[in-house]
XYZ file of C-alpha atoms in Angstrom:
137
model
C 0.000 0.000 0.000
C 2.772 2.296 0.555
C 4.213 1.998 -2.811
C 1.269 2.595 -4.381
C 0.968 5.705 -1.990
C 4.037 6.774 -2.878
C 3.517 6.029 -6.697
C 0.276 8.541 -6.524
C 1.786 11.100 -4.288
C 5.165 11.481 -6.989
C 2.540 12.186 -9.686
C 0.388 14.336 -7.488
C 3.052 16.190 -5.626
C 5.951 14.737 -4.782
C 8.115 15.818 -8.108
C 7.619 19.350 -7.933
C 7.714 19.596 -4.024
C 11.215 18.056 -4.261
C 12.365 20.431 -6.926
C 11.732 23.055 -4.343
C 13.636 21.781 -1.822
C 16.239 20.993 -4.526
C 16.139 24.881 -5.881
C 16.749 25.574 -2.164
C 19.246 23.682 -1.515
C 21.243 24.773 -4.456
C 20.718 28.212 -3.767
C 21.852 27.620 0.073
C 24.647 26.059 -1.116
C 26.290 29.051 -2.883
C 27.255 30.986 0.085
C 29.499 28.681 2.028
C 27.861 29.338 5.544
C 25.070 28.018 4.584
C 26.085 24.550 2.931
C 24.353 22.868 6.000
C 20.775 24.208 4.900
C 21.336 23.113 1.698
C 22.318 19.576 3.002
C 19.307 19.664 5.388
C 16.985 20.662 2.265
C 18.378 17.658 0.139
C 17.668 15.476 2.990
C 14.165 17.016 2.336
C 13.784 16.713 -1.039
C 14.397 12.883 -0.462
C 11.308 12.548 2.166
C 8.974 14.430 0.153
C 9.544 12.777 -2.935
C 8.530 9.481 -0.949
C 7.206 10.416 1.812
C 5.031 7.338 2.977
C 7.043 4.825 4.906
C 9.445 7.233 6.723
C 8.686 10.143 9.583
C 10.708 12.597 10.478
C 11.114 13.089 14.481
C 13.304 15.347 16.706
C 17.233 14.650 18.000
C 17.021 14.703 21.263
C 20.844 16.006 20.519
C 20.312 18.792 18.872
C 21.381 21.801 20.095
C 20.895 25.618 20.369
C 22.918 25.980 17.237
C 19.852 24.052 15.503
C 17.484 26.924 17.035
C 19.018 29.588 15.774
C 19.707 27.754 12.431
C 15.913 27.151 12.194
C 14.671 30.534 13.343
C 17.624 31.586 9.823
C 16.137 28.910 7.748
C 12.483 30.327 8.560
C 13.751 33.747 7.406
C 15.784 32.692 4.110
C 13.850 29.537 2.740
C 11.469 28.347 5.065
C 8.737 30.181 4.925
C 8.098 29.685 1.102
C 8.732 26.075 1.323
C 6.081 26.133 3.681
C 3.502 27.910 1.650
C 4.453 25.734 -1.303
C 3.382 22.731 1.353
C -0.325 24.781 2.292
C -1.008 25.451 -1.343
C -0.151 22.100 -2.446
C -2.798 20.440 0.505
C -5.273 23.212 -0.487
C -4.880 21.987 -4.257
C -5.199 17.826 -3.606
C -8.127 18.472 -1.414
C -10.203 19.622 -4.163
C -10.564 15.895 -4.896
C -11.959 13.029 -3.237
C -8.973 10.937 -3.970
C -6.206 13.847 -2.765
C -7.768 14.999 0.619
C -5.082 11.940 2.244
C -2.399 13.537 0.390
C -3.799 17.234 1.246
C -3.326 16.191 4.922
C -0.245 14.341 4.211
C 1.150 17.634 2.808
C -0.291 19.780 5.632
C 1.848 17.188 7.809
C 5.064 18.122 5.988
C 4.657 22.292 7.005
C 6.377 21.938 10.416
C 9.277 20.209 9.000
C 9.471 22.775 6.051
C 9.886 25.311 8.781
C 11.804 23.593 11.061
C 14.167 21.127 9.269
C 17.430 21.225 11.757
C 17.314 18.639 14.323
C 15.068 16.466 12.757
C 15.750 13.122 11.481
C 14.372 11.161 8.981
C 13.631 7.439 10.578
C 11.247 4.350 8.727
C 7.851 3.692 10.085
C 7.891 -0.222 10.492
C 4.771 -1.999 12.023
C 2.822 0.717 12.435
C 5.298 2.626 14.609
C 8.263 4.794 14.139
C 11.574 3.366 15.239
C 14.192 6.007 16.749
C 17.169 5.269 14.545
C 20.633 6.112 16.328
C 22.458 9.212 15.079
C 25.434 8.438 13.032
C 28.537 7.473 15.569
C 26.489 5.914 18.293
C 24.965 2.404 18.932
């Protein structure tokens, strides 16, 4: 079911919601102090191109340097990712068949506003497993 999900939210969504994230990225990646929202936009692009399957939760690690990156990434990028995210749920709820993926999309405008500190981990069984951050068992 999640493939088939996924299938309908690429064709619905997904492609052009990930080139946003992918402008982004490029464009944060031209000034050097801000290559790490373009990595955390890429790592973006990737969940909302398919999305079903996979959550994103919070690092209990991160830090204050991820609040005041978010509170910049609101400022710079965020906030028309975000928009791109309302619109997008607005749009698929028109139809019967898109109001899931309308909701689905209206689930994605936190994490288009906040993006650092989050993590994106695989929903297995029905429940979200907290994957270890990189260097720890």
């Amino acid at each position: 079911m999640r493939t088939i999900g996924n299938v309908l939210w690429l064709l619905l969504a997904g492609w052009w919601l990930a080139l946003l994230y992918v402008v982004a990225g490029v464009i944060a990646c031209i000034p050097i102090i801000t290559i790490p929202f373009g990595i955390a936009s890429f790592r973006l692009a990737s969940f909302v191109l398919w999305p079903f399957g996979r959550r994103s939760v919070f690092r209990r690690d991160a830090g204050a340097l991820a609040l005041v990156g978010n509170v910049l990434w609101i400022l710079l990028l965020g906030w028309e990712l975000a928009v791109a995210h309302l619109l997008a749920g607005l749009f698929l709820c028109l139809t019967v068949v898109g109001i899931p993926f309308g909701i689905a999309c209206w689930k994605m405008v936190p994490l288009a506003l906040l993006p650092l500190g989050q993590q994106i981990v695989p929903v297995r069984d029905g429940s979200a497993t907290l994957a270890a951050p990189v260097g720890r068992a």
